[in-house]
XYZ file of C-alpha atoms in Angstrom:
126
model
C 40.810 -0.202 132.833
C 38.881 -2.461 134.879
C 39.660 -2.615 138.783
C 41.183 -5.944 140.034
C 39.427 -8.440 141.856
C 39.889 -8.263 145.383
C 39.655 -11.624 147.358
C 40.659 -12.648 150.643
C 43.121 -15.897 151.646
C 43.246 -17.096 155.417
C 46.692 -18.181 157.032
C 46.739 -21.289 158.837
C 46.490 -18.855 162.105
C 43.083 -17.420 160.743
C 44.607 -13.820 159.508
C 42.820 -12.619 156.254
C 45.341 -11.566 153.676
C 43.905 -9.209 151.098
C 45.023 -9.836 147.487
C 44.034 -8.035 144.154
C 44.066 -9.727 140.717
C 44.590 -7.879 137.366
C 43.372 -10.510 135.432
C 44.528 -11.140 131.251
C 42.629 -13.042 128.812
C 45.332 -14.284 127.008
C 48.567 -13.487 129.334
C 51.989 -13.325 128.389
C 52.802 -14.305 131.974
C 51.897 -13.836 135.899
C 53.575 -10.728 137.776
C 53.597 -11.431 141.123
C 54.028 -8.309 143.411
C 55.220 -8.300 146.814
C 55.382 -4.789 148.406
C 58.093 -3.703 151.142
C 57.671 -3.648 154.611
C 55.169 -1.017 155.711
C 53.631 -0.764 152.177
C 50.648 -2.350 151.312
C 49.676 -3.379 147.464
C 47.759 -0.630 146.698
C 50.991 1.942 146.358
C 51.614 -0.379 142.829
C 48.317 0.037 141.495
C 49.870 1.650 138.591
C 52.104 -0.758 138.210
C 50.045 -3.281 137.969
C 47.558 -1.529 135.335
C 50.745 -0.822 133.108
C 51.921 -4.472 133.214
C 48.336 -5.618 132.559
C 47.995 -3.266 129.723
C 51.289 -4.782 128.556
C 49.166 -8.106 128.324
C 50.429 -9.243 131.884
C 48.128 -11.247 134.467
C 49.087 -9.716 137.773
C 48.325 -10.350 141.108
C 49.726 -8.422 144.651
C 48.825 -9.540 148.140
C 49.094 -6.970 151.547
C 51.282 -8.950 154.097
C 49.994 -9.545 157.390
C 49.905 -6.854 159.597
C 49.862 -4.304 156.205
C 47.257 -2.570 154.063
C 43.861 -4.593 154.570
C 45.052 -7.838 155.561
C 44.422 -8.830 159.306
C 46.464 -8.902 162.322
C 48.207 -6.396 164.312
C 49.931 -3.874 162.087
C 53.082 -4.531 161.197
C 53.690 -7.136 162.880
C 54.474 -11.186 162.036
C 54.552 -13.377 165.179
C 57.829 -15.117 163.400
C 59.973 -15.286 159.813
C 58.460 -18.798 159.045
C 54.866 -17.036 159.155
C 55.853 -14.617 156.497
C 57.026 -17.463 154.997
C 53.522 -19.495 154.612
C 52.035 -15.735 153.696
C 54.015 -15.867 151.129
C 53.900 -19.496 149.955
C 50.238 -19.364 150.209
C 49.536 -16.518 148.248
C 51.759 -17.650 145.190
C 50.287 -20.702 145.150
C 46.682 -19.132 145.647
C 43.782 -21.327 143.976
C 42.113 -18.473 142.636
C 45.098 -18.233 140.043
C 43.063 -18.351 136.572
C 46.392 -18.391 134.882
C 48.555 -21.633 136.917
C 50.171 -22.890 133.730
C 51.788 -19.144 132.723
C 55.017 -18.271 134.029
C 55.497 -16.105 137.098
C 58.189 -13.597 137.034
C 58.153 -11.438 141.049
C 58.267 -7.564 141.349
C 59.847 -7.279 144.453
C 60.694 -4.467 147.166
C 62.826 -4.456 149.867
C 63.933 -7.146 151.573
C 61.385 -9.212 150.304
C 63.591 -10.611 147.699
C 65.375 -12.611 150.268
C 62.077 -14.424 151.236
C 61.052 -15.184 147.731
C 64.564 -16.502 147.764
C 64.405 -18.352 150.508
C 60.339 -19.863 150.144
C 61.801 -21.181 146.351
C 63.678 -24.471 147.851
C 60.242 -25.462 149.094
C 58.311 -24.584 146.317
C 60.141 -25.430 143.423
C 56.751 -24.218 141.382
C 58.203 -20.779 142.236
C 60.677 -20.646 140.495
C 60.134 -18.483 136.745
């Protein structure tokens, strides 16, 4: 299995948020990833490889503060930062696969802020 891409978004505030990409030829849908808080992505590495094997495009970002994304570990100046992380990464340019559906593999109390970034991004929504 090939390793995912790794590429790097930056926040409005100029923190780097590492994000690997499993990418599909052909996929079935997008899993979008979001790890719990003091995780980073890379603990769902096989995760990802079994969804992508499944014929799955998935993608997982590290939040700020977590894994190899910038800014003081574990720590988010506010909720409405997270927020934007969030927003920004789901709605990432790099996405080769924008027109599949996105279905979220969530941990932790991260459900909550997919649930509450949805009623501005009504994209979000699988």
């Amino acid at each position: 299995m090939p390793a995912p891409r790794t590429l790097y978004l930056n926040t409005t505030d100029n923190i780097n948020l590492r994000c690997l990409v499993w990418d599909h030829v052909e996929p079935r849908a997008v899993i979008a990833i979001v790890h719990g808080i003091g995780e980073h992505c890379g603990r769902y590495n096989h995760v990802a490889e079994y969804f992508n094997q499944q014929g799955y495009a998935v993608m997982a970002y590290d939040h700020r503060g977590h894994g190899e994304s910038g800014g003081p570990r574990g720590h988010a100046p506010n909720l409405e930062s997270l927020l934007d992380d969030l927003a920004l990464f789901l709605r990432a340019k790099w996405r080769k696969n924008t027109g599949s559906k996105t279905h979220y593999f969530v941990r932790t109390g991260w459900s909550v802020m997919v649930q509450l970034c949805a009623p501005k991004n009504k994209h979000f929504v699988a």
